[in-house]
mmCIF file of N, CA and C in Angstrom:
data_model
loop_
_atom_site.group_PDB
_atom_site.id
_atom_site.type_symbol
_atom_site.label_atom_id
_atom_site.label_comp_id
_atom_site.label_asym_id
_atom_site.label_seq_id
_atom_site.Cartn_x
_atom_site.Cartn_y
_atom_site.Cartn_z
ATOM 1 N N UNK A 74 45.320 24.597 22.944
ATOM 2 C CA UNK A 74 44.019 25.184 22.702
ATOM 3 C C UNK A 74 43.020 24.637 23.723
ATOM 4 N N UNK A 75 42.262 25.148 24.428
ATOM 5 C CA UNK A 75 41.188 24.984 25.487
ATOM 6 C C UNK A 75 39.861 24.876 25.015
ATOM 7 N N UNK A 76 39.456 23.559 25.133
ATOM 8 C CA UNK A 76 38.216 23.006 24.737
ATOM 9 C C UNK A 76 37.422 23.776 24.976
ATOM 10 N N UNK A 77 35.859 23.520 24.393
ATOM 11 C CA UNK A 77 34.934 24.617 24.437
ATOM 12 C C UNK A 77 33.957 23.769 25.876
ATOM 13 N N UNK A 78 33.031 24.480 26.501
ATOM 14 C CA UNK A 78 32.524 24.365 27.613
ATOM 15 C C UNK A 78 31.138 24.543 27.196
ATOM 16 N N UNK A 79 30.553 22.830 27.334
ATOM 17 C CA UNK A 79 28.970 23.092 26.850
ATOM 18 C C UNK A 79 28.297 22.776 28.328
ATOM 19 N N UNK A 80 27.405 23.846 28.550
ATOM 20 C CA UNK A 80 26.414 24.132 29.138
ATOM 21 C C UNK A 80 25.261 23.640 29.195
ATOM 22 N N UNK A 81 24.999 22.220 29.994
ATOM 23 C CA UNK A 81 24.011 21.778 29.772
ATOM 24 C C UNK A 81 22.862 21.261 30.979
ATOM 25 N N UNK A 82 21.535 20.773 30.831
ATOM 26 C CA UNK A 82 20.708 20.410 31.869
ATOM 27 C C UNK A 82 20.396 19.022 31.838
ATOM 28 N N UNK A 83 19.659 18.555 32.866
ATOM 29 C CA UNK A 83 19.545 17.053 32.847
ATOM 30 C C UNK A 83 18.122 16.933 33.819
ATOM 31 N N UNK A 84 17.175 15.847 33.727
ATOM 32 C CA UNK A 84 15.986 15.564 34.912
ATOM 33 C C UNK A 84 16.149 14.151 34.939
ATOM 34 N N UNK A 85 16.238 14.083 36.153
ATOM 35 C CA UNK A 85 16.105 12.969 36.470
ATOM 36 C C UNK A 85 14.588 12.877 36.780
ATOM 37 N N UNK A 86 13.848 12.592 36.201
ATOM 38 C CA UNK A 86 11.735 12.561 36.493
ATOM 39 C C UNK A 86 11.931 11.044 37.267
ATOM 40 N N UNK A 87 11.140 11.772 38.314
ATOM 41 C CA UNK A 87 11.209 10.443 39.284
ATOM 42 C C UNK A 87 8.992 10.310 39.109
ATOM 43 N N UNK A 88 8.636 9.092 39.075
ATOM 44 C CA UNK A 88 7.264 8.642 39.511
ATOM 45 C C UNK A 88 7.504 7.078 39.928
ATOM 46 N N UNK A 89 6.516 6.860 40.802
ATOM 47 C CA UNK A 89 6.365 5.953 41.900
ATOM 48 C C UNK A 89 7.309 5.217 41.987
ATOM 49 N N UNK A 90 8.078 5.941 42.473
ATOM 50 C CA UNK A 90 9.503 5.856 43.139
ATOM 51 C C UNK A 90 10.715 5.052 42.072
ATOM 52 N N UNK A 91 10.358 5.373 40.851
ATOM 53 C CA UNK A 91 11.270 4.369 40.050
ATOM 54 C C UNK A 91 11.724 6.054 39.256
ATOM 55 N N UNK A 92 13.117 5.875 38.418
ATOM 56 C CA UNK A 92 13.611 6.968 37.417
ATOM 57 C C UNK A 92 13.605 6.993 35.989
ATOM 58 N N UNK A 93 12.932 7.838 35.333
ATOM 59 C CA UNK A 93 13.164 7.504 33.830
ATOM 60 C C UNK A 93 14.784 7.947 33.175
ATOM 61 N N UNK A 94 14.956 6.665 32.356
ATOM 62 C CA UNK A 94 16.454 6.942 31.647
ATOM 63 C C UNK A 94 15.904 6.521 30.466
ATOM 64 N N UNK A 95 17.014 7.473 29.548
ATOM 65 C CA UNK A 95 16.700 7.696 28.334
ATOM 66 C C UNK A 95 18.073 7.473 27.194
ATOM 67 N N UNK A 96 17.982 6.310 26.445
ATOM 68 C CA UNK A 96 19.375 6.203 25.645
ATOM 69 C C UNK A 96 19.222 6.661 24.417
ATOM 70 N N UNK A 97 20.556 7.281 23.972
ATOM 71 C CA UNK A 97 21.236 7.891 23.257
ATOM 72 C C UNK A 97 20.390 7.420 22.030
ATOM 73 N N UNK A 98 20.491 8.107 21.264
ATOM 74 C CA UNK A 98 20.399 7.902 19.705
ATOM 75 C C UNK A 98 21.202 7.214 18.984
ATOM 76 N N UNK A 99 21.296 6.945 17.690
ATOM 77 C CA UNK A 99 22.421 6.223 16.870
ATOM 78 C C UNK A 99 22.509 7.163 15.893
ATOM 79 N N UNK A 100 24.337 7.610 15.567
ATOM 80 C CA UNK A 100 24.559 8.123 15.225
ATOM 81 C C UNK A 100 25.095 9.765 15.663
ATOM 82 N N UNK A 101 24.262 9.776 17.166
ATOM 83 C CA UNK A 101 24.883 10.852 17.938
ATOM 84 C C UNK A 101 26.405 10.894 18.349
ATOM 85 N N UNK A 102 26.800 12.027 18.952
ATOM 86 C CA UNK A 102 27.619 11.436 19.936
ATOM 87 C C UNK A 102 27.028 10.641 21.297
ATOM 88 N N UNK A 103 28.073 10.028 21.418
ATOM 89 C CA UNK A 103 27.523 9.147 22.818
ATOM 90 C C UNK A 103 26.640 7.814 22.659
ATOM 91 N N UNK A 104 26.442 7.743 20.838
ATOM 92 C CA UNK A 104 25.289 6.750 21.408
ATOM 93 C C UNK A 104 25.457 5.791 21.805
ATOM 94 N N UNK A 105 24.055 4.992 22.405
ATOM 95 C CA UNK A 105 23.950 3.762 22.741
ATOM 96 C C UNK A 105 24.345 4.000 24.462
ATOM 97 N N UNK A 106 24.497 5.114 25.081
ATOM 98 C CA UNK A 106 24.864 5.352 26.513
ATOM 99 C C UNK A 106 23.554 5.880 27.219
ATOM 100 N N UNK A 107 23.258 5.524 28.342
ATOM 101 C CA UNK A 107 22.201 6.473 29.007
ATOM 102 C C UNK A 107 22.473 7.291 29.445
ATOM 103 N N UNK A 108 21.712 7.825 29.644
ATOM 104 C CA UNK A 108 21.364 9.430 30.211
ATOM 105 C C UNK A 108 20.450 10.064 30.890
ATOM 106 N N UNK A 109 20.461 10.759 31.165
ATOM 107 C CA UNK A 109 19.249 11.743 32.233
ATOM 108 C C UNK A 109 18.646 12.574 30.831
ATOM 109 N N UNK A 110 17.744 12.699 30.506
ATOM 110 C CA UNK A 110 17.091 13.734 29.211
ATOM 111 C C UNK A 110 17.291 15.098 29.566
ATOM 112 N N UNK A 111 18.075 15.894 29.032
ATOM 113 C CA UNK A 111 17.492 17.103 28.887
ATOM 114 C C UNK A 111 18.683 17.940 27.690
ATOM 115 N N UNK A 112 19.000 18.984 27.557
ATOM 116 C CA UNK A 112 20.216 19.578 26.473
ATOM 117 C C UNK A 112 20.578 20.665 26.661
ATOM 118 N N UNK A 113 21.019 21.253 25.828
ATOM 119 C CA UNK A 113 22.324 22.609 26.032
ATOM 120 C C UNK A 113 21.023 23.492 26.565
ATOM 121 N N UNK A 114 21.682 24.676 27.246
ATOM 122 C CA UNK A 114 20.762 25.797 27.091
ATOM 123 C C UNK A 114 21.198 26.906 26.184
ATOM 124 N N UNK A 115 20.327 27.582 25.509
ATOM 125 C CA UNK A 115 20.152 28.415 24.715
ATOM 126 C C UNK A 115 20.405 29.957 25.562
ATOM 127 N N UNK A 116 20.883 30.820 24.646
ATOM 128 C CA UNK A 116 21.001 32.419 25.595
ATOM 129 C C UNK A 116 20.039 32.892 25.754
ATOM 130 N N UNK A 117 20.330 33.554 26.688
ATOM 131 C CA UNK A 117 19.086 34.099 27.995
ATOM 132 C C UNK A 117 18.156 33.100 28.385
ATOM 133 N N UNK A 118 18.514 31.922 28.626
ATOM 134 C CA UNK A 118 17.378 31.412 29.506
ATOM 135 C C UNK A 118 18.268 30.850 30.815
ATOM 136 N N UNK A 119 17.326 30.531 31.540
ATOM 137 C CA UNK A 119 17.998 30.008 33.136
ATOM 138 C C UNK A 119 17.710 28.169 32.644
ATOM 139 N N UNK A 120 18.875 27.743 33.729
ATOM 140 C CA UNK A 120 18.676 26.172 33.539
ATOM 141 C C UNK A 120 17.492 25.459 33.487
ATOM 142 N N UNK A 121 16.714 26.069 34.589
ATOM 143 C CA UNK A 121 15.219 25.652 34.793
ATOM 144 C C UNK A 121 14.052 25.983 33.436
ATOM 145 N N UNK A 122 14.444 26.554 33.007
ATOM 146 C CA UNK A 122 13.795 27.347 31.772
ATOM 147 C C UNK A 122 14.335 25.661 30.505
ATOM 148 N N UNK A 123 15.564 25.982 30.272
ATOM 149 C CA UNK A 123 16.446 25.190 28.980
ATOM 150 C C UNK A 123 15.342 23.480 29.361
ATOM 151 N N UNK A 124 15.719 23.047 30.546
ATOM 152 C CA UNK A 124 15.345 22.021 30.983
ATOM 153 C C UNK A 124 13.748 21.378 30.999
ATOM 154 N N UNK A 125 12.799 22.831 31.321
ATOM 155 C CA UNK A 125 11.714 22.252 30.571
ATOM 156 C C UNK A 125 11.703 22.460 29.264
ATOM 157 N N UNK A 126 12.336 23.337 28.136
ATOM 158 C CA UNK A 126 11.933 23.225 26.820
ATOM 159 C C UNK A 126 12.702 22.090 26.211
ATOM 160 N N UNK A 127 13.568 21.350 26.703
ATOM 161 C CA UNK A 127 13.946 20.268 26.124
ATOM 162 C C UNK A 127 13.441 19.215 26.392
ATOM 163 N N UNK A 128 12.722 18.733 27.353
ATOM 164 C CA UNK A 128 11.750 18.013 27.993
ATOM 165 C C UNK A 128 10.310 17.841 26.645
ATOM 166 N N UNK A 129 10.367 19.161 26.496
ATOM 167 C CA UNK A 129 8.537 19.506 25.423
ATOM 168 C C UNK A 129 9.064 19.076 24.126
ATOM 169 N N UNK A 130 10.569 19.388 23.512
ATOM 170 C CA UNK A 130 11.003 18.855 22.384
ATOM 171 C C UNK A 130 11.332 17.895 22.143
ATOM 172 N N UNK A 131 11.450 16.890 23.349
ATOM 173 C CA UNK A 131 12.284 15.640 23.119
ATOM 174 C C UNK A 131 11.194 14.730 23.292
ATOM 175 N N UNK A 132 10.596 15.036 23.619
ATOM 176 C CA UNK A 132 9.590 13.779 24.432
ATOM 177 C C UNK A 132 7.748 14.356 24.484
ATOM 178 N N UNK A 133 7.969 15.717 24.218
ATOM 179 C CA UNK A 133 6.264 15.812 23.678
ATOM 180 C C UNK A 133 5.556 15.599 25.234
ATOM 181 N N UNK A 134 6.448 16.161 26.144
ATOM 182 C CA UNK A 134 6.453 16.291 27.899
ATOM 183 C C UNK A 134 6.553 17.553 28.471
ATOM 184 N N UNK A 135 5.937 17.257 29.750
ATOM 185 C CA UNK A 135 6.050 18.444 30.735
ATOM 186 C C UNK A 135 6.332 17.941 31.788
ATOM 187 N N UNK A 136 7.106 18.814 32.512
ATOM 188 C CA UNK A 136 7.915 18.579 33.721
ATOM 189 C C UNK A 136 8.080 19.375 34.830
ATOM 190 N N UNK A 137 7.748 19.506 36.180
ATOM 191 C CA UNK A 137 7.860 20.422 36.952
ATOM 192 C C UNK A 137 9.255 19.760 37.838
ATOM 193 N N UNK A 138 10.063 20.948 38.114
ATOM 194 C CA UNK A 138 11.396 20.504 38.684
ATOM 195 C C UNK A 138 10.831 20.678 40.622
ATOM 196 N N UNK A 139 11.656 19.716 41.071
ATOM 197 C CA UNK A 139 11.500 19.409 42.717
ATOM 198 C C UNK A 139 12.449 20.177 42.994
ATOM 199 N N UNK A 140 13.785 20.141 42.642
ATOM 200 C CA UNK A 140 14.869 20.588 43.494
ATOM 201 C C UNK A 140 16.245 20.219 42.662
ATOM 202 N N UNK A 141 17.265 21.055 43.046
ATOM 203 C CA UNK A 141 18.633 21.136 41.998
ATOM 204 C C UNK A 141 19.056 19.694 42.917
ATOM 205 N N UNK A 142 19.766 18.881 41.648
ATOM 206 C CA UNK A 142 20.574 17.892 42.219
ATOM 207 C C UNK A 142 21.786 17.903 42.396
ATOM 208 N N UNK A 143 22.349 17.943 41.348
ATOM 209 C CA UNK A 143 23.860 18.281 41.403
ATOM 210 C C UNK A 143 24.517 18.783 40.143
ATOM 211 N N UNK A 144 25.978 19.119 40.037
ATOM 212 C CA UNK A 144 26.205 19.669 39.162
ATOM 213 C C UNK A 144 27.746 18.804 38.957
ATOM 214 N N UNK A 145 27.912 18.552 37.374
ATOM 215 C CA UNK A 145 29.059 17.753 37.174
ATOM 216 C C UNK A 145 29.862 17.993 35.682
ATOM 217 N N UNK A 146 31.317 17.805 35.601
ATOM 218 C CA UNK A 146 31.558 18.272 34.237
ATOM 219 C C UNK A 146 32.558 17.162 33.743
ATOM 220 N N UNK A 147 32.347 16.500 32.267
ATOM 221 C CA UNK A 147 32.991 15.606 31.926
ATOM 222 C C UNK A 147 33.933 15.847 30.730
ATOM 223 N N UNK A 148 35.370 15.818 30.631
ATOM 224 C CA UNK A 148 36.061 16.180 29.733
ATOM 225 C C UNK A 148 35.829 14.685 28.242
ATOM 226 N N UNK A 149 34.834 15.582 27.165
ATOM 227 C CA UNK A 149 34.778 14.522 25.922
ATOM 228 C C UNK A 149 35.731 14.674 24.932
ATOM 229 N N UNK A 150 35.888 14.027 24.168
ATOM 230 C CA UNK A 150 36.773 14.309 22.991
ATOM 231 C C UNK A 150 36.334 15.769 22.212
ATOM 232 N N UNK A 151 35.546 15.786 22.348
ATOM 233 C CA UNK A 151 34.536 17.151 21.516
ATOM 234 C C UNK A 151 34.735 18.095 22.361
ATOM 235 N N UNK A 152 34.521 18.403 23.731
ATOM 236 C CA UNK A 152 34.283 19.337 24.789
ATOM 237 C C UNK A 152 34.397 19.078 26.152
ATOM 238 N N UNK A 153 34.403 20.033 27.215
ATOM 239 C CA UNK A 153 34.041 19.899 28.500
ATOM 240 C C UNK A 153 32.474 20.513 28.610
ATOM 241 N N UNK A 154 31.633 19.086 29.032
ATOM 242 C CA UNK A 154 30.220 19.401 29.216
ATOM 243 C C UNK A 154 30.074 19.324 31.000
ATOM 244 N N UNK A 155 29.642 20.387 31.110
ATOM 245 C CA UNK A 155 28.867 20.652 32.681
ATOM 246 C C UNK A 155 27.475 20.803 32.888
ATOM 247 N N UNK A 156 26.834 19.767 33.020
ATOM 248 C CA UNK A 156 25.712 19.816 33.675
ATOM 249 C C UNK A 156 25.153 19.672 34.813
ATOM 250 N N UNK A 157 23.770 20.379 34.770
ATOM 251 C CA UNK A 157 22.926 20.670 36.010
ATOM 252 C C UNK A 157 22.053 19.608 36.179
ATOM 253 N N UNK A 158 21.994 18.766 36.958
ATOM 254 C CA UNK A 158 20.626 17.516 36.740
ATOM 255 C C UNK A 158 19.521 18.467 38.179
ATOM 256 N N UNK A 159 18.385 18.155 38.079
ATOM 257 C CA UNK A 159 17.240 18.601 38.750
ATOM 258 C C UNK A 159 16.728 17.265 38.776
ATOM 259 N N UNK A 160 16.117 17.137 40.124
ATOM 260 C CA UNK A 160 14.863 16.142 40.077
ATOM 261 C C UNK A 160 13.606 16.807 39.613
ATOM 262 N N UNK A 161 12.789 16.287 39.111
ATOM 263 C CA UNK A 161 11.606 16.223 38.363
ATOM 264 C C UNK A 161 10.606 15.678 38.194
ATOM 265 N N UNK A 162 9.432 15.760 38.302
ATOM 266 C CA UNK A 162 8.347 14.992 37.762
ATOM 267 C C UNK A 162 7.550 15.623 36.802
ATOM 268 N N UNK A 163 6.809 14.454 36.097
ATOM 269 C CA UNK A 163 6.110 14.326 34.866
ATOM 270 C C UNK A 163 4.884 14.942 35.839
ATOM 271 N N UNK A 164 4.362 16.147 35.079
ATOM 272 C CA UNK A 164 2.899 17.040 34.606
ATOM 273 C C UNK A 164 2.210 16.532 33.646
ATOM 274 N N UNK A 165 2.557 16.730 32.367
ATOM 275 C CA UNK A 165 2.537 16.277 31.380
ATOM 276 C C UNK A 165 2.876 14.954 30.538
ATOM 277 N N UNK A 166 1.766 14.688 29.575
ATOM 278 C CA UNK A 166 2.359 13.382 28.488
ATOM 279 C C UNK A 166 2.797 12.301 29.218
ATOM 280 N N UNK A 167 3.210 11.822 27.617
ATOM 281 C CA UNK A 167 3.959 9.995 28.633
ATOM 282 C C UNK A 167 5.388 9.771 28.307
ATOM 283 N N UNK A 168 6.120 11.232 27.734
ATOM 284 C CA UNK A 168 7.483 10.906 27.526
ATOM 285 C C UNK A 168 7.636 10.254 26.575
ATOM 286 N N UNK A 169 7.432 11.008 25.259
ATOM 287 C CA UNK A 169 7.165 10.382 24.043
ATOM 288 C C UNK A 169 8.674 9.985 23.642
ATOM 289 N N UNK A 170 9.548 9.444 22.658
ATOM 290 C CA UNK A 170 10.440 9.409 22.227
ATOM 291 C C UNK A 170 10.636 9.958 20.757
ATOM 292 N N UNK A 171 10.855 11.116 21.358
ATOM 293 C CA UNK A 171 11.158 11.778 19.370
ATOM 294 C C UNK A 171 12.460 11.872 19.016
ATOM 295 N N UNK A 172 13.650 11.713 19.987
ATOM 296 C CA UNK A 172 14.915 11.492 19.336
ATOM 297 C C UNK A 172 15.403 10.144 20.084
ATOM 298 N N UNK A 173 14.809 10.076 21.391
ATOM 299 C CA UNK A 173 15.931 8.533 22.172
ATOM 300 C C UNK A 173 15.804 7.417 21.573
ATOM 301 N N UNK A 174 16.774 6.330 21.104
ATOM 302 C CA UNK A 174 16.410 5.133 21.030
ATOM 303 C C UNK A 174 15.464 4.031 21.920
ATOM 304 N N UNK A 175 15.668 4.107 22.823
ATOM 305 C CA UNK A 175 14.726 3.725 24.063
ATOM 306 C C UNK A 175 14.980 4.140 25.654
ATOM 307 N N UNK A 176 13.916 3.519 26.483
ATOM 308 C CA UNK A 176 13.758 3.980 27.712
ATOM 309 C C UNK A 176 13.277 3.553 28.586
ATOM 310 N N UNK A 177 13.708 3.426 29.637
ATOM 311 C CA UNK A 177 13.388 2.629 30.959
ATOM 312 C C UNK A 177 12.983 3.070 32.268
ATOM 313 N N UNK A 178 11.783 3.080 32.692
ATOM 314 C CA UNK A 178 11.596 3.043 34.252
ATOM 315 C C UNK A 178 12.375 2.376 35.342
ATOM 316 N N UNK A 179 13.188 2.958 36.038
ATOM 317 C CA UNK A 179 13.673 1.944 36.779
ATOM 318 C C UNK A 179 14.246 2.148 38.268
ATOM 319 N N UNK A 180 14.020 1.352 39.323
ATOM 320 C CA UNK A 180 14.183 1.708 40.477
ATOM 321 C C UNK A 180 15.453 2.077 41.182
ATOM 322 N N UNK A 181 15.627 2.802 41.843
ATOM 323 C CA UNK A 181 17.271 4.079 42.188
ATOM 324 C C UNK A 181 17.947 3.015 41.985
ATOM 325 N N UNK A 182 18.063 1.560 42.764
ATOM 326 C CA UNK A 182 19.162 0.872 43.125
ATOM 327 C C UNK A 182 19.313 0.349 41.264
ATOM 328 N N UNK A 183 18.823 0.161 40.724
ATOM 329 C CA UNK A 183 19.159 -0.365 39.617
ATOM 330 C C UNK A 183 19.692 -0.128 38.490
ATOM 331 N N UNK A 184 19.857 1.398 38.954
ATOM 332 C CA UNK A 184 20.379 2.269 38.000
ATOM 333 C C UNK A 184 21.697 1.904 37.478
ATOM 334 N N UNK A 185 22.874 1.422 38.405
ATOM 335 C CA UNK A 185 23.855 0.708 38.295
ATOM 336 C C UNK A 185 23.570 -0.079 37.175
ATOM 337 N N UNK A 186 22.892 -1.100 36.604
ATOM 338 C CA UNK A 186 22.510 -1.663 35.554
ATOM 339 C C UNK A 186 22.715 -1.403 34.209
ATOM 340 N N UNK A 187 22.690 0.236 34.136
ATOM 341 C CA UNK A 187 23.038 0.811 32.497
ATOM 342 C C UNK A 187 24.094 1.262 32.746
ATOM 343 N N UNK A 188 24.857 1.414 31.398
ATOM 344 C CA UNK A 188 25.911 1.824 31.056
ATOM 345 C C UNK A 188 25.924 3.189 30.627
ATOM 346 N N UNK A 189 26.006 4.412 31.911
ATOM 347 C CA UNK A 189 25.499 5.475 31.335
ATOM 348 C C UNK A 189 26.385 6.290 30.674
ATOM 349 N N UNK A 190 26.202 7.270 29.842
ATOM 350 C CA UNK A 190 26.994 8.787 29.794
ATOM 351 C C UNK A 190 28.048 9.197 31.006
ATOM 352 N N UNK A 191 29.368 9.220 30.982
ATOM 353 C CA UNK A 191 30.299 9.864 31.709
ATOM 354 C C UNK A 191 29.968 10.701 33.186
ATOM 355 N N UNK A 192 29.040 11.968 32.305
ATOM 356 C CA UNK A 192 28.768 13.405 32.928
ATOM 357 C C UNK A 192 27.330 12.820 33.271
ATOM 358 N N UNK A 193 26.932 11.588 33.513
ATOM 359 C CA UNK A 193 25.281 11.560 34.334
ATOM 360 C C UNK A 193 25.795 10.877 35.634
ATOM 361 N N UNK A 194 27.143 9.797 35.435
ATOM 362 C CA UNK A 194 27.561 9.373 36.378
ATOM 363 C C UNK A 194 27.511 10.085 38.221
ATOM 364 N N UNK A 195 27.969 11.088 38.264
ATOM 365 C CA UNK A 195 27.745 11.701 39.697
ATOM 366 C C UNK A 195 26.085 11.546 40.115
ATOM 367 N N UNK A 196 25.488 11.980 39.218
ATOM 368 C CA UNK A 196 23.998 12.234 39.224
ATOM 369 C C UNK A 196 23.313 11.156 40.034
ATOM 370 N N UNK A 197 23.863 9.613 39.224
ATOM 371 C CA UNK A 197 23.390 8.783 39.437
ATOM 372 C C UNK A 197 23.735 8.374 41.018
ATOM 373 N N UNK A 198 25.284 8.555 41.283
ATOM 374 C CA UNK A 198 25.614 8.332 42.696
ATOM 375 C C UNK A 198 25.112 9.365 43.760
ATOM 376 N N UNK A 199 24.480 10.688 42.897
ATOM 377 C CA UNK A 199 23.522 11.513 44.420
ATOM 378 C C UNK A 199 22.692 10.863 44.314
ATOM 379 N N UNK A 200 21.326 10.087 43.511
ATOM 380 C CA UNK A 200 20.207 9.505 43.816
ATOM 381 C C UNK A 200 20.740 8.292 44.359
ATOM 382 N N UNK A 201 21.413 7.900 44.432
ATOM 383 C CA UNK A 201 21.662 6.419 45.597
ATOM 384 C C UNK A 201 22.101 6.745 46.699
ATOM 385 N N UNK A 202 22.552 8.077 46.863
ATOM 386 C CA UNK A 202 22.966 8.069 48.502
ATOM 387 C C UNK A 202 21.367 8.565 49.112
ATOM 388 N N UNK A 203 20.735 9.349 48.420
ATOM 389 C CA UNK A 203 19.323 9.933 49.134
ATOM 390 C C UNK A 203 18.579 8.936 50.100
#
């Protein structure tokens, strides 16, 4: 039987030159892993679309996207998730936390530091080669 294929977005919001990461919830899947914020997209919308409304739901934020980063897919016990990460910056708010456990500003090279999500992994190795 062939796993199901979730469709998902990611921002990496970059300000003064450091990245916001955002960890998992408890009780999710994944928790306690970082991540790039963003979630599935919904039908009929485009990535860019999914990516700011999960941005406004998660965090009580706005986000204007810079440019597509990359695209990556990680086989979970649950699914094969493929996501789109975009760079991003904050318009809006201060990146409230309405579902993450916590969150960190932190500069490209240090990113290595967390123990992220599987499928953010590539993400993280395009912002260190830039």
């Amino acid at each position: 039987m062939s796993k199901k294929i979730i469709n998902v977005v990611a921002a990496a919001i970059v300000k003064d030159g450091k990245i916001f990461c955002a960890k998992r919830p408890e009780g999710k899947s994944l928790e306690g892993y970082w991540e790039f914020p963003g979630g599935k997209l919904e039908a009929d919308e485009t990535p860019e679309e999914a990516l700011v409304r999960e941005i406004k739901e998660e965090f009580d934020s706005e986000i204007e996207i810079i440019s597509f980063l990359n695209e990556a897919s990680y086989e979970y016990d649950f699914g094969i998730v493929t996501m789109k990460t975009y760079l991003s910056q904050l318009v809006a708010g201060n990146l409230t936390l309405l579902e993450h456990q916590d969150s960190k500003w932190l500069p490209i090279e240090q990113l290595d530091d967390l123990e992220w999500a599987p499928v953010d992994i590539p993400a993280v190795n395009c912002l260190q080669k830039k």
